[in-house]
Amino acid sequence: MTVASCTCGTVRIDVTGNPIMTVECGCTSCQTAGQAFGDTLTEYGTTPYTMVRKDRVTLLAGGETLVAKRLTPDSATRRVVAGCCGVPMFLDFRHGHWLSFYTDRLPEADRRSLDLRTMTGDLPNRNALPNDAPNPKKHTAGFMIKLLGAWVAMGFRNPKIDWVKEG
């Protein structure tokens, strides 16, 4: 069991099983949200996420403080912030079967090494990226296959995360 938590410890979310993958996203949306909803960006402009299946997360405490933030009212993604201490907790894609936890919300001992960076073509200077993981410009077939594999393992279900209030 891994418990994702906010800085002050009010929000606690149980995460079981292995993550789907650990990525850093460089898309324009993650760059914009990283500046707007809490400093989540690395020194080269990517956002570190640990992607987990929605059927493997359980709210333990602090749900009343969670607030969804969107870049636009019709955005398919919501960044969920702990209102108690203001830190971003996870990204929830409306039609997705996974949550992307901001990696620093997980205990350091439970963080996996980076699998890849994705959407680096949106970065202002992708040449500044380290070579410690693949740095494709867009989502790769392997990235999509990992997500599809997780969805197959879930029986093509898309559990709803209904313990977050819209902000």
C-alpha atoms as one frame of an Amber mdcrd trajectory, in Angstrom:
protein
   0.000   0.000   0.000   1.182   3.501  -0.874  -0.478   6.580   0.553  -0.420
   9.737  -1.548  -0.766  12.783   0.668  -0.803  16.531   0.586   1.922  18.568
   2.289   0.035  19.008   5.579  -1.230  15.395   5.658  -4.969  16.214   5.631
  -5.561  14.499   2.272  -4.582  10.840   2.152  -5.297   8.535  -0.781  -4.479
   4.828  -0.782  -2.852   3.583  -3.993  -2.494  -0.181  -4.431  -0.686  -2.222
  -7.049   1.999  -1.142  -9.461   1.677   2.112 -11.393   0.914   1.984 -15.105
   4.001   4.123 -15.720   5.951   7.115 -14.472   6.212   9.979 -16.941   7.015
  13.644 -17.276   4.639  15.509 -19.571   5.717  18.538 -21.567   2.404  19.392
 -23.233   1.255  22.991 -23.318  -1.669  22.207 -20.998   0.603  20.748 -18.290
   3.014  23.670 -18.621   0.172  26.185 -18.242  -1.446  24.315 -15.340   1.928
  23.893 -13.641   2.252  27.652 -13.447  -1.421  28.367 -12.668  -2.310  25.746
 -10.045   0.923  25.193  -8.155   4.541  24.950  -9.096   4.697  21.402 -10.441
   7.215  21.956 -13.232  10.736  20.608 -13.422  13.594  22.940 -14.318  13.033
  22.143 -18.018   9.242  22.628 -17.973   7.831  19.101 -17.666   5.382  17.827
 -15.052   6.255  14.535 -13.292   3.330  12.097 -12.948   2.849   8.569 -11.683
  -0.073   7.065 -13.578  -2.292   4.604 -11.691  -5.510   2.755 -12.403  -8.623
   4.445 -10.985  -9.832   1.137  -9.551  -6.732   1.058  -7.353  -7.262   4.315
  -5.468  -9.309   4.873  -2.323  -9.812   8.132  -0.500  -8.763   7.687   3.134
  -9.137  11.253   4.430  -9.472  14.895   3.428 -11.839  14.582   0.485 -13.770
  17.626   1.630 -10.732  19.781   0.835 -10.162  18.499  -2.723 -11.045  20.993
  -5.447 -10.952  20.464  -9.212  -9.308  23.189 -11.283  -9.678  23.435 -15.057
  -7.815  25.567 -17.558 -11.102  26.228 -19.344 -14.692  25.383 -18.322 -14.948
  22.676 -21.005 -11.502  21.157 -20.412 -11.409  17.345 -20.457  -8.820  17.382
 -17.680  -9.109  18.570 -14.146  -6.179  19.161 -11.861  -7.181  18.307  -8.314
  -5.727  20.496  -5.577  -5.795  19.991  -1.809  -7.479  23.144  -0.528  -6.034
  22.686   2.956  -2.443  23.430   1.902  -2.846  24.323  -1.777  -0.791  21.538
  -3.348  -1.798  19.781  -6.574  -2.605  16.109  -5.947  -3.500  14.533  -9.297
  -4.781  15.044 -12.811  -8.027  13.339 -13.823  -8.809  12.982 -17.520 -12.611
  12.944 -17.895 -12.696   9.895 -20.178  -9.671   8.154 -18.715  -9.413   5.042
 -16.607  -6.330   6.311 -14.788  -5.248   9.111 -12.477  -1.941  10.909 -12.925
  -0.637  11.632  -9.422   1.919  14.382  -9.158   4.889  12.190  -8.341   5.979
  14.272  -5.355   2.662  13.418  -3.650   3.893   9.834  -3.219   6.324   8.842
  -0.479   9.868   9.057  -1.758  10.464   5.365  -1.033   7.551   4.413  -3.335
   8.515   6.543  -6.334   9.570   4.627  -9.423  12.202   5.744 -11.861  11.087
   7.707 -14.901   9.836   5.577 -17.806   9.713   8.409 -20.353   8.941  12.026
 -21.048   6.072  12.648 -23.415   4.833  15.566 -25.521   8.279  17.170 -25.451
   7.561  18.766 -28.827   5.547  21.417 -26.929   8.513  22.492 -24.799  10.264
  25.761 -25.655  13.663  24.015 -25.541  13.445  20.242 -25.782  17.217  20.141
 -26.416  17.729  20.982 -22.714  16.187  17.658 -21.642  18.472  15.097 -20.024
  19.002  11.767 -21.781  18.037   9.685 -18.737  14.775   8.520 -20.379  13.196
   8.585 -23.853  12.059  12.096 -24.860   9.564  11.655 -27.723   7.848  14.704
 -29.204   4.374  13.100 -28.948   2.713  10.141 -27.227   4.314   6.945 -28.496
   2.646   3.676 -29.466   4.254   2.103 -26.383   2.704   4.772 -24.160  -0.750
   4.131 -25.631  -0.319   0.336 -25.415   0.487   0.580 -21.676  -2.685   2.618
 -21.114  -4.737   0.202 -23.207  -3.279  -2.772 -21.315  -4.349  -1.245 -18.009
  -7.840  -0.632 -19.373  -8.120  -4.237 -20.608  -7.023  -5.470 -17.165  -9.811
  -3.316 -15.666 -12.452  -4.938 -17.900 -12.807  -1.707 -19.902 -14.286   0.053
 -16.875 -13.836   3.743 -16.130 -14.482   4.242 -12.406 -15.632   7.716 -11.431
 -13.720   9.755  -8.905 -16.680  11.441  -7.253 -14.997  12.649  -4.066 -13.768
  15.904  -5.617 -15.779  19.124  -5.716 -15.640  21.295  -8.794 -13.835  24.596
  -8.202
